[in-house]
Amino acid sequence: MAPTQKHAQRVYLRDYAAPDYRIPGIELQVDLDREQTRVRSCLKVERSGDHHRPLVLHGEKLDLISVKINGETLDPASYHRDDTTLTLNLREPATTLQIETEINPAANSELNGLYASADTLCTQCEPEGFRRITYFLDRPDVLSVYRVTLRALKDQYPVLLANGNQVNSGEDGQHHYVIWEDPHPKPCYLFALVAGPLQFIEDRFTTCSGREVLLRIYARSRDIPQCDFALSALRDAMIWDEKVYGCEYDLGQYNIVAVEDFNMGAMENKGLNIFNTRYVLAQPATATDHDYRSVRDVIGHEYLHNWSGNRVTLRDWFQLSLKEGFTVFREQQFSADHDSAGVKRIEDANLVRTQQFREDMGPMAHPVRPESFVEINNFYTLTVYIKGAEVVRMLSLLVGAQGFLRGCSHYFEYYDGEAVTTDHLVGAMEAACDVDLSQFRRWYEQAGTPRIEVAGDFYPDKSRYCLCISQNNPDSSGGRQPPLQLPIVVAFFDAEGNALNAQSENDGRKQHEHTLVLTDPVQEFAFTGLKSQPIPSLLRGFSAPVMLQVDLSDQDLAVLAGHDDDPFCRWDAGQTLARKEILRWLNDPSICALDEHFAESFGKTLRAELPDRAFQALALRLPEENYLGDFVEVIDPEGIHRSRWSVMQTLARRYTDELLERYHALDAKLPYQRDAASAAARALRNTCLDYLMTLEEGSVTALALKQLKAADNMTDALAALALLANQALPARDEALAFFEDRWREYPLVMDKWLRVQAVSRCEDTVARVRDLIRHRCYQHDNPNKIHALIGALAHTNPLRFHERDGSGYQLVAEQLLATDAKNPQVAARLASAFNLWRHYEPGRRERMHKVLQNISGAEHLSRDVGEIIERALVKP
Ligand code: BES
Ligand code: ZN
């Protein structure tokens, strides 16, 4: 039986109570040292309302040196202290509280609070890390103005950074100090400091109202040549938020620091973002086109938090999506304005369908605004982030783009400097647009993916077409939940793929695209002016995060795949054809010939000269194995892999000449360029190579080896390496050795090298991953390394993770437990790989169940891993 966690206390949204005390001001003096850092804090504490409850401060892993109230040192007998709190009785309504503590950053392996990364000391406080720095009311609805003095040895820590503006600095002997002031009241999760031997690059930005901002990116000196792109992305984000949302930056400085050891991607600390190096560093030789986009998007994301999160912040952690979902949506808009908007939308929609829908299928299903949690770190989920972003997108569809921006301005102006809830954002839309969104609010409260069923009926005598749309909202135990308000965008095409203008009987409009608003379990929408049976294009732009069921013939799907003017629907029609084909092969292993509609449609896409080659590359790719698993009763990972591979191989055999021709035609020996069109050409060319490699022919292997060795950019080099790592041939080792030799001194590039081996379809993958754990480049305490090797095997290699003999599970479980002792957050993310165990065929289900029970029984399990495992084991 699973032991109960010692600290496994569940927190409920319904128990929220406003804080008993305010802390309007805090002065921190931090004397930095790797092992012994002294923190002196001086808090201005004010009682909130009329009560006599004590002040209960949070604090963990702190050595308490002294406590003073209004200048008088307290006798330890007059306060109460345990592992997680410090309780004091305050007589006056306003008090000055001075607390001195000591911490050991070098011993902090959780990377939460103040910790060491290489020679640098840095912090991560969201969500509850500040309590590992000093005693405080560590909750987001306590907002304070900070003044921070950092003091350290000059030679070891020449750079001393904190939030806000630098207001003073000086020296005393071998030490120096820097004083920072942040005038904007903020919750302590946005506090940050950095100290270390860092270099920087800088730029200046003039805001729309004419204020000058100094922008800097700090990194280790060897990484400085790779920071220019990030700095230009920051400028782009600043311009964009001014132009689109009218949001201006509000400090004289904006600093970004890149560190190698970081649990997450990046953190939006006010005026002092801290980033994982993987989202800052980018150069053609070391970063792929995808990496460049990620850097730009994450820089944008953290910058955009300055308003959605920092200026207007959260009342409590249940509201996390208020900042994350909203900011992801803003980031998606920013990104779409700088690249192919269609491709961006397809990628985002695909992520929701392949990842978030799976979260909804398993034990971690929860509403966008969760109702309870044990460990808040486990709720930085796909549901909170990307379903949350879809909910905001639907808001903007329902009230219109202009209305949405008015609502946002209202929200930012009205709640500036406050800590609010998701209800306030929806309320701002209602106020600005004069609409009733009470039903819409259920999106924040209901877990699960809505199922939408559509049936179409054509009445030729009346040139009339009716769509009957029903929605079904099952909860995790199969019960029914009330219907949601949601937008379904539709359009119609004729059999030749021509766009049709139908007249809606609802609003009388005659146009190509219509937005239908669902509110009831079943609704009918009629259109007139259609001379022949139209082909409906449904859920255009993925207008709602729902599972859509509609019976379109393969012919109709092929028409949409070739002609739909909505990129998402066009792509999706092709994916549906491909999915049906792969499932056909899966269900009948004797099949060895392709369906003609599918094969022809694929051929057309391959031969087409589409203006957007990035779209074309996406359209040619077959649905991922993890996604295919959502369409079968019980998952057989080997069967799914085999049928997908066979379909790919059969396509490659049929279209070998076209694929080769395309590959070579795109291989114009031009030097590398980073623009979107060149990147799109690379994507298309590497997709062709992907198909060709399934032929398992020496000539193609040679082509890939040549590409790897000749590449002047990481996109082409990595694409070739990944394909070669997928084949158990001598060329694999040659390629891996070549790559390693070239990049051994670049940790982020070695992460890619580890990853391609971890996701390989070769039979010896698990054994190889085991060996790689001992490779010189692997570091057990670096989150990037763990994700690249163990995380990639567990989450993106279904074939080998679900190895029949259980060796994949064994390896991941072992590493998970080893990691948990040092870094529970990273371990918890590995644990989620077992979440869907109930959906697998009996042999694997049994094995995964055993592994989960073993983990659950392990000694000293963290609260983070404990919660994930308990949820997975509990009967649904
Ligand atoms: N606030 C988060 C970072 C964070 C997450 C801190 C969890 C502590 C715990 C930040 O804004 C964020 O969302 N970062 C993402 C990247 C983003 C582009 C989605 C991340 O780190 O993965
Ligand atoms: Zn964020």
XYZ file of C-alpha atoms in Angstrom, residues 240 293 296-297 330-341 344:
17
model
C 4.777 44.499 -30.283
C 11.595 30.300 -32.864
C 11.952 34.377 -29.714
C 8.719 32.973 -28.261
C -0.385 36.748 -26.161
C 2.848 34.935 -26.974
C 1.060 32.988 -29.728
C -0.196 36.231 -31.247
C 3.281 37.760 -31.036
C 4.739 34.707 -32.699
C 2.064 34.579 -35.427
C 2.856 38.206 -36.296
C 6.498 37.325 -36.891
C 6.203 34.061 -38.852
C 3.751 31.999 -40.841
C 0.546 32.499 -38.847
C 1.924 28.562 -35.923
